Amino acid sequence: MTDLWDLTKETMEVRDLIVGLHRSDLAGTTTPEQERTFLLRRAALEQRHLAMTKATRSTGLQDAETKAEQTAVALWKHDQLHHSSRGSIPAADPGWSLASVHEYVVQEAKAAEGKGEQ
């Protein structure tokens, strides 16, 4: 039950980030760092959602897989464009691919946790 509560809490925090991004977009003040924070939190959230969907064998596995991949790719591409990776292997490293993009999210989430960013 704690995992579900944590997932719900994180979902609400990501929604708050969306609202903040929308406001800064309207004001023309959005920064790549704000976008990255949202993309990282959203990608990590979707990874957790996918893991929970698999663990509980609930319906919606294909949807969870799609969202996890889309958000992971969005973070990966953002970090390539802005050279904003925080983990030990940069996003532009040729070792990363669509097949390993989920691992990229894990690396970046761990790096953010270690720096108190997430």
mmCIF file of C-alpha atoms in Angstrom, residues 4-100:
data_model
loop_
_atom_site.group_PDB
_atom_site.id
_atom_site.type_symbol
_atom_site.label_atom_id
_atom_site.label_comp_id
_atom_site.label_asym_id
_atom_site.label_seq_id
_atom_site.Cartn_x
_atom_site.Cartn_y
_atom_site.Cartn_z
ATOM 1 C CA LEU A 4 0.759 2.932 -4.192
ATOM 2 C CA TRP A 5 0.708 5.965 -1.899
ATOM 3 C CA ASP A 6 4.225 6.952 -2.989
ATOM 4 C CA LEU A 7 3.250 6.558 -6.642
ATOM 5 C CA THR A 8 0.147 8.696 -6.114
ATOM 6 C CA LYS A 9 2.149 11.355 -4.282
ATOM 7 C CA GLU A 10 4.773 11.445 -7.043
ATOM 8 C CA THR A 11 2.026 11.710 -9.662
ATOM 9 C CA MET A 12 0.637 14.772 -7.906
ATOM 10 C CA GLU A 13 4.093 16.339 -7.664
ATOM 11 C CA VAL A 14 4.641 15.789 -11.399
ATOM 12 C CA ARG A 15 1.258 17.386 -12.094
ATOM 13 C CA ASP A 16 2.391 20.396 -10.053
ATOM 14 C CA LEU A 17 5.495 20.580 -12.240
ATOM 15 C CA ILE A 18 3.253 20.569 -15.324
ATOM 16 C CA VAL A 19 1.274 23.509 -13.939
ATOM 17 C CA GLY A 20 4.493 25.374 -13.182
ATOM 18 C CA LEU A 21 5.820 24.714 -16.684
ATOM 19 C CA HIS A 22 2.582 25.905 -18.216
ATOM 20 C CA ARG A 23 2.759 29.134 -16.232
ATOM 21 C CA SER A 24 6.382 29.772 -17.154
ATOM 22 C CA ASP A 25 5.622 28.941 -20.806
ATOM 23 C CA LEU A 26 2.870 31.554 -20.793
ATOM 24 C CA ALA A 27 5.255 34.071 -19.248
ATOM 25 C CA GLY A 28 8.042 33.113 -21.651
ATOM 26 C CA THR A 29 10.399 32.232 -18.816
ATOM 27 C CA THR A 30 10.746 28.455 -19.129
ATOM 28 C CA THR A 31 14.333 27.249 -18.905
ATOM 29 C CA PRO A 32 15.857 23.998 -20.184
ATOM 30 C CA GLU A 33 16.559 23.112 -16.539
ATOM 31 C CA GLN A 34 12.847 23.391 -15.656
ATOM 32 C CA GLU A 35 11.992 21.213 -18.629
ATOM 33 C CA ARG A 36 14.630 18.681 -17.618
ATOM 34 C CA THR A 37 13.378 18.483 -14.050
ATOM 35 C CA PHE A 38 9.894 17.747 -15.337
ATOM 36 C CA LEU A 39 11.107 15.239 -17.952
ATOM 37 C CA LEU A 40 13.243 13.380 -15.420
ATOM 38 C CA ARG A 41 10.527 13.213 -12.773
ATOM 39 C CA ARG A 42 7.944 12.150 -15.373
ATOM 40 C CA ALA A 43 10.207 9.484 -16.878
ATOM 41 C CA ALA A 44 11.061 8.094 -13.441
ATOM 42 C CA LEU A 45 7.370 8.097 -12.531
ATOM 43 C CA GLU A 46 6.443 6.196 -15.683
ATOM 44 C CA GLN A 47 9.217 3.662 -14.971
ATOM 45 C CA ARG A 48 7.727 3.098 -11.513
ATOM 46 C CA HIS A 49 4.244 2.833 -12.962
ATOM 47 C CA LEU A 50 5.440 0.237 -15.465
ATOM 48 C CA ALA A 51 7.143 -1.769 -12.713
ATOM 49 C CA MET A 52 3.977 -1.697 -10.601
ATOM 50 C CA THR A 53 1.822 -2.697 -13.565
ATOM 51 C CA LYS A 54 4.099 -5.680 -14.220
ATOM 52 C CA ALA A 55 4.280 -6.642 -10.541
ATOM 53 C CA THR A 56 0.520 -6.563 -10.055
ATOM 54 C CA ARG A 57 -0.218 -8.040 -13.471
ATOM 55 C CA SER A 58 -2.854 -5.395 -13.922
ATOM 56 C CA THR A 59 -4.346 -4.334 -17.208
ATOM 57 C CA GLY A 60 -2.759 -1.578 -19.227
ATOM 58 C CA LEU A 61 0.706 -3.106 -19.574
ATOM 59 C CA GLN A 62 1.070 -2.032 -23.200
ATOM 60 C CA ASP A 63 0.026 1.540 -22.346
ATOM 61 C CA ALA A 64 2.462 1.632 -19.412
ATOM 62 C CA GLU A 65 5.283 0.358 -21.634
ATOM 63 C CA THR A 66 4.519 2.981 -24.264
ATOM 64 C CA LYS A 67 4.436 5.851 -21.768
ATOM 65 C CA ALA A 68 7.634 4.680 -20.083
ATOM 66 C CA GLU A 69 9.431 4.534 -23.412
ATOM 67 C CA GLN A 70 8.098 7.877 -24.667
ATOM 68 C CA THR A 71 9.056 9.741 -21.508
ATOM 69 C CA ALA A 72 12.469 8.080 -21.362
ATOM 70 C CA VAL A 73 13.186 9.046 -24.967
ATOM 71 C CA ALA A 74 12.034 12.623 -24.316
ATOM 72 C CA LEU A 75 14.508 12.949 -21.412
ATOM 73 C CA TRP A 76 17.310 11.310 -23.389
ATOM 74 C CA LYS A 77 16.803 13.605 -26.386
ATOM 75 C CA HIS A 78 16.509 16.691 -24.174
ATOM 76 C CA ASP A 79 19.784 15.826 -22.469
ATOM 77 C CA GLN A 80 21.468 15.232 -25.834
ATOM 78 C CA LEU A 81 20.277 18.602 -27.116
ATOM 79 C CA HIS A 82 21.164 20.583 -23.990
ATOM 80 C CA HIS A 83 24.176 18.523 -22.833
ATOM 81 C CA SER A 84 22.475 18.261 -19.462
ATOM 82 C CA SER A 85 23.195 14.679 -18.390
ATOM 83 C CA ARG A 86 24.094 14.324 -14.721
ATOM 84 C CA GLY A 87 25.010 10.643 -14.694
ATOM 85 C CA SER A 88 28.398 9.114 -15.397
ATOM 86 C CA ILE A 89 27.570 8.325 -19.047
ATOM 87 C CA PRO A 90 26.383 11.356 -21.052
ATOM 88 C CA ALA A 91 23.255 11.159 -23.182
ATOM 89 C CA ALA A 92 25.300 11.648 -26.348
ATOM 90 C CA ASP A 93 27.412 8.558 -25.647
ATOM 91 C CA PRO A 94 27.023 6.098 -28.556
ATOM 92 C CA GLY A 95 26.405 3.291 -26.055
ATOM 93 C CA TRP A 96 22.881 4.578 -25.426
ATOM 94 C CA SER A 97 20.118 3.479 -27.764
ATOM 95 C CA LEU A 98 16.365 3.076 -27.806
ATOM 96 C CA ALA A 99 16.915 -0.372 -26.343
ATOM 97 C CA SER A 100 18.740 1.045 -23.299
#
